[in-house]
């Protein structure tokens, strides 16, 4: 999934759905920093998207706690 989403992102770097979903893949891989960065990027493009807001907040909380997903 990560390879396909990365390719899609290369074709359309502003696609919020692709950015968000790649963040989900990174989260499930345990890569908190990558997930956080992707969700921040998505949040800047779609600040009212509830799913993006929720998962960004989850990543932010985990980072502050120093934990992994």
CSV table of N, CA and C in Angstrom, one decimal:
chain,number,residue,atom,x,y,z
A,1,UNK,N,0.8,-1.2,0.0
A,1,UNK,CA,0.0,0.0,0.0
A,1,UNK,C,0.9,1.3,0.0
A,2,UNK,N,1.9,1.2,0.8
A,2,UNK,CA,2.8,2.4,0.9
A,2,UNK,C,3.4,2.8,-0.5
A,3,UNK,N,3.8,1.8,-1.3
A,3,UNK,CA,4.4,2.0,-2.6
A,3,UNK,C,3.4,2.7,-3.5
A,4,UNK,N,2.2,2.2,-3.5
A,4,UNK,CA,1.1,2.7,-4.4
A,4,UNK,C,0.8,4.1,-4.0
A,5,UNK,N,0.6,4.4,-2.7
A,5,UNK,CA,0.3,5.7,-2.2
A,5,UNK,C,1.4,6.7,-2.4
A,6,UNK,N,2.6,6.2,-2.3
A,6,UNK,CA,3.8,7.1,-2.6
A,6,UNK,C,3.8,7.5,-4.1
A,7,UNK,N,3.5,6.6,-4.9
A,7,UNK,CA,3.4,6.9,-6.4
A,7,UNK,C,2.3,7.9,-6.7
A,8,UNK,N,1.1,7.6,-6.0
A,8,UNK,CA,0.0,8.5,-6.2
A,8,UNK,C,0.4,9.9,-5.7
A,9,UNK,N,1.1,10.0,-4.6
A,9,UNK,CA,1.5,11.3,-4.0
A,9,UNK,C,2.5,12.0,-5.0
A,10,UNK,N,3.3,11.2,-5.6
A,10,UNK,CA,4.3,11.8,-6.6
A,10,UNK,C,3.5,12.4,-7.8
A,11,UNK,N,2.4,11.8,-8.1
A,11,UNK,CA,1.6,12.4,-9.3
A,11,UNK,C,0.7,13.5,-8.9
A,12,UNK,N,0.3,13.5,-7.6
A,12,UNK,CA,-0.6,14.6,-7.1
A,12,UNK,C,-0.3,14.9,-5.7
A,13,UNK,N,0.7,15.8,-5.5
A,13,UNK,CA,1.2,16.0,-4.1
A,13,UNK,C,0.2,16.7,-3.2
A,14,UNK,N,-0.8,17.3,-3.7
A,14,UNK,CA,-1.8,18.0,-2.9
A,14,UNK,C,-3.1,17.2,-2.6
A,15,UNK,N,-3.1,15.9,-3.0
A,15,UNK,CA,-4.3,15.1,-2.8
A,15,UNK,C,-4.4,14.7,-1.3
A,16,UNK,N,-5.3,15.3,-0.6
A,16,UNK,CA,-5.5,15.1,0.8
A,16,UNK,C,-5.7,13.6,1.2
A,17,UNK,N,-6.6,13.0,0.4
A,17,UNK,CA,-6.9,11.6,0.7
A,17,UNK,C,-5.6,10.7,0.6
A,18,UNK,N,-4.8,10.9,-0.3
A,18,UNK,CA,-3.6,10.1,-0.5
A,18,UNK,C,-2.6,10.4,0.7
A,19,UNK,N,-2.5,11.7,1.0
A,19,UNK,CA,-1.6,12.1,2.1
A,19,UNK,C,-2.1,11.5,3.4
A,20,UNK,N,-3.4,11.6,3.7
A,20,UNK,CA,-4.0,11.0,4.9
A,20,UNK,C,-3.8,9.5,4.9
A,21,UNK,N,-4.1,8.8,3.9
A,21,UNK,CA,-4.0,7.4,3.9
A,21,UNK,C,-2.5,6.9,4.0
A,22,UNK,N,-1.6,7.6,3.4
A,22,UNK,CA,-0.2,7.3,3.6
A,22,UNK,C,0.2,7.5,5.0
A,23,UNK,N,-0.3,8.5,5.7
A,23,UNK,CA,-0.1,8.7,7.1
A,23,UNK,C,-0.7,7.5,7.9
A,24,UNK,N,-1.8,6.9,7.5
A,24,UNK,CA,-2.3,5.8,8.2
A,24,UNK,C,-1.4,4.6,8.0
A,25,UNK,N,-0.9,4.4,6.8
A,25,UNK,CA,0.1,3.3,6.6
A,25,UNK,C,1.3,3.5,7.5
A,26,UNK,N,1.8,4.7,7.6
A,26,UNK,CA,3.0,4.9,8.4
A,26,UNK,C,2.7,4.7,9.9
A,27,UNK,N,1.5,5.1,10.3
A,27,UNK,CA,1.1,4.9,11.7
A,27,UNK,C,1.1,3.4,12.0
A,28,UNK,N,0.5,2.6,11.2
A,28,UNK,CA,0.4,1.2,11.4
A,28,UNK,C,1.7,0.5,11.3
A,29,UNK,N,2.7,1.1,10.6
A,29,UNK,CA,4.0,0.6,10.5
A,29,UNK,C,4.8,0.9,11.8
A,30,UNK,N,4.2,1.8,12.6
A,30,UNK,CA,4.9,2.3,13.8
A,30,UNK,C,5.8,3.5,13.6
A,31,UNK,N,5.7,4.1,12.5
A,31,UNK,CA,6.5,5.3,12.2
A,31,UNK,C,5.7,6.6,12.5
A,32,UNK,N,5.7,6.9,13.8
A,32,UNK,CA,4.9,8.0,14.3
A,32,UNK,C,5.3,9.3,13.7
A,33,UNK,N,6.6,9.6,13.5
A,33,UNK,CA,7.1,10.8,13.0
A,33,UNK,C,6.6,11.0,11.6
A,34,UNK,N,6.7,10.0,10.8
A,34,UNK,CA,6.2,10.1,9.4
A,34,UNK,C,4.7,10.3,9.3
A,35,UNK,N,4.0,9.6,10.1
A,35,UNK,CA,2.5,9.8,10.2
A,35,UNK,C,2.2,11.2,10.6
A,36,UNK,N,2.8,11.7,11.6
A,36,UNK,CA,2.6,13.1,12.1
A,36,UNK,C,2.8,14.1,11.0
A,37,UNK,N,4.0,13.9,10.3
A,37,UNK,CA,4.3,14.9,9.3
A,37,UNK,C,3.3,14.9,8.1
A,38,UNK,N,2.9,13.7,7.7
A,38,UNK,CA,1.9,13.6,6.7
A,38,UNK,C,0.5,14.2,7.1
A,39,UNK,N,0.1,13.9,8.3
A,39,UNK,CA,-1.2,14.4,8.7
A,39,UNK,C,-1.1,15.9,8.9
A,40,UNK,N,0.0,16.5,9.3
A,40,UNK,CA,0.2,17.9,9.4
A,40,UNK,C,0.0,18.5,8.0
A,41,UNK,N,0.7,17.9,7.0
A,41,UNK,CA,0.6,18.3,5.6
A,41,UNK,C,-0.9,18.3,5.1
A,42,UNK,N,-1.6,17.2,5.5
A,42,UNK,CA,-3.0,17.1,5.1
A,42,UNK,C,-3.9,18.1,5.8
A,43,UNK,N,-3.5,18.4,7.1
A,43,UNK,CA,-4.3,19.3,7.9
A,43,UNK,C,-4.2,20.7,7.3
A,44,UNK,N,-3.0,21.1,6.8
A,44,UNK,CA,-2.8,22.4,6.2
A,44,UNK,C,-3.6,22.6,5.0
A,45,UNK,N,-3.9,21.5,4.3
A,45,UNK,CA,-4.7,21.5,3.0
A,45,UNK,C,-6.2,21.4,3.3
A,46,UNK,N,-6.6,20.7,4.4
A,46,UNK,CA,-8.0,20.5,4.7
A,46,UNK,C,-8.2,20.6,6.2
A,47,UNK,N,-8.1,21.9,6.7
A,47,UNK,CA,-8.2,22.1,8.2
A,47,UNK,C,-9.5,21.7,8.8
A,48,UNK,N,-10.5,21.5,8.1
A,48,UNK,CA,-11.8,21.1,8.7
A,48,UNK,C,-12.2,19.7,8.5
A,49,UNK,N,-11.3,18.9,8.0
A,49,UNK,CA,-11.5,17.5,7.8
A,49,UNK,C,-11.4,16.8,9.2
A,50,UNK,N,-12.5,16.2,9.6
A,50,UNK,CA,-12.5,15.6,11.0
A,50,UNK,C,-11.6,14.4,11.1
A,51,UNK,N,-11.5,13.6,10.1
A,51,UNK,CA,-10.6,12.4,10.2
A,51,UNK,C,-9.1,12.9,10.3
A,52,UNK,N,-8.7,13.9,9.5
A,52,UNK,CA,-7.4,14.4,9.6
A,52,UNK,C,-7.1,15.0,10.9
A,53,UNK,N,-8.1,15.8,11.4
A,53,UNK,CA,-7.9,16.4,12.7
A,53,UNK,C,-7.8,15.4,13.8
A,54,UNK,N,-8.6,14.4,13.8
A,54,UNK,CA,-8.5,13.3,14.8
A,54,UNK,C,-7.2,12.6,14.9
A,55,UNK,N,-6.7,12.1,13.7
A,55,UNK,CA,-5.5,11.4,13.6
A,55,UNK,C,-4.3,12.2,13.9
A,56,UNK,N,-4.3,13.5,13.4
A,56,UNK,CA,-3.2,14.4,13.7
A,56,UNK,C,-3.1,14.6,15.3
A,57,UNK,N,-4.3,14.8,15.9
A,57,UNK,CA,-4.3,15.0,17.4
A,57,UNK,C,-3.8,13.7,18.1
A,58,UNK,N,-4.1,12.5,17.6
A,58,UNK,CA,-3.6,11.3,18.1
A,58,UNK,C,-2.1,11.2,18.0
A,59,UNK,N,-1.6,11.6,16.9
A,59,UNK,CA,-0.1,11.5,16.7
A,59,UNK,C,0.5,12.6,17.6
A,60,UNK,N,-0.1,13.7,17.7
A,60,UNK,CA,0.5,14.8,18.5
A,60,UNK,C,0.6,14.3,20.0
A,61,UNK,N,-0.5,13.7,20.4
A,61,UNK,CA,-0.6,13.2,21.8
A,61,UNK,C,0.5,12.2,22.0
A,62,UNK,N,0.7,11.2,21.1
A,62,UNK,CA,1.7,10.2,21.2
A,62,UNK,C,3.1,10.8,21.2
A,63,UNK,N,3.3,11.8,20.4
A,63,UNK,CA,4.6,12.4,20.4
A,63,UNK,C,5.0,13.1,21.7
A,64,UNK,N,4.0,13.7,22.2
A,64,UNK,CA,4.2,14.4,23.5
A,64,UNK,C,4.4,13.4,24.7
A,65,UNK,N,3.8,12.2,24.5
A,65,UNK,CA,4.0,11.2,25.5
A,65,UNK,C,5.3,10.4,25.3
A,66,UNK,N,5.9,10.6,24.1
A,66,UNK,CA,7.1,9.9,23.8
A,66,UNK,C,6.8,8.4,23.4
A,67,UNK,N,5.6,8.1,23.0
A,67,UNK,CA,5.3,6.7,22.7
A,67,UNK,C,5.2,6.4,21.2
A,68,UNK,N,5.1,5.2,21.0
A,68,UNK,CA,4.8,4.7,19.6
A,68,UNK,C,3.3,4.4,19.4
A,69,UNK,N,2.9,4.4,18.2
A,69,UNK,CA,1.5,4.1,17.9
A,69,UNK,C,1.0,2.8,18.5
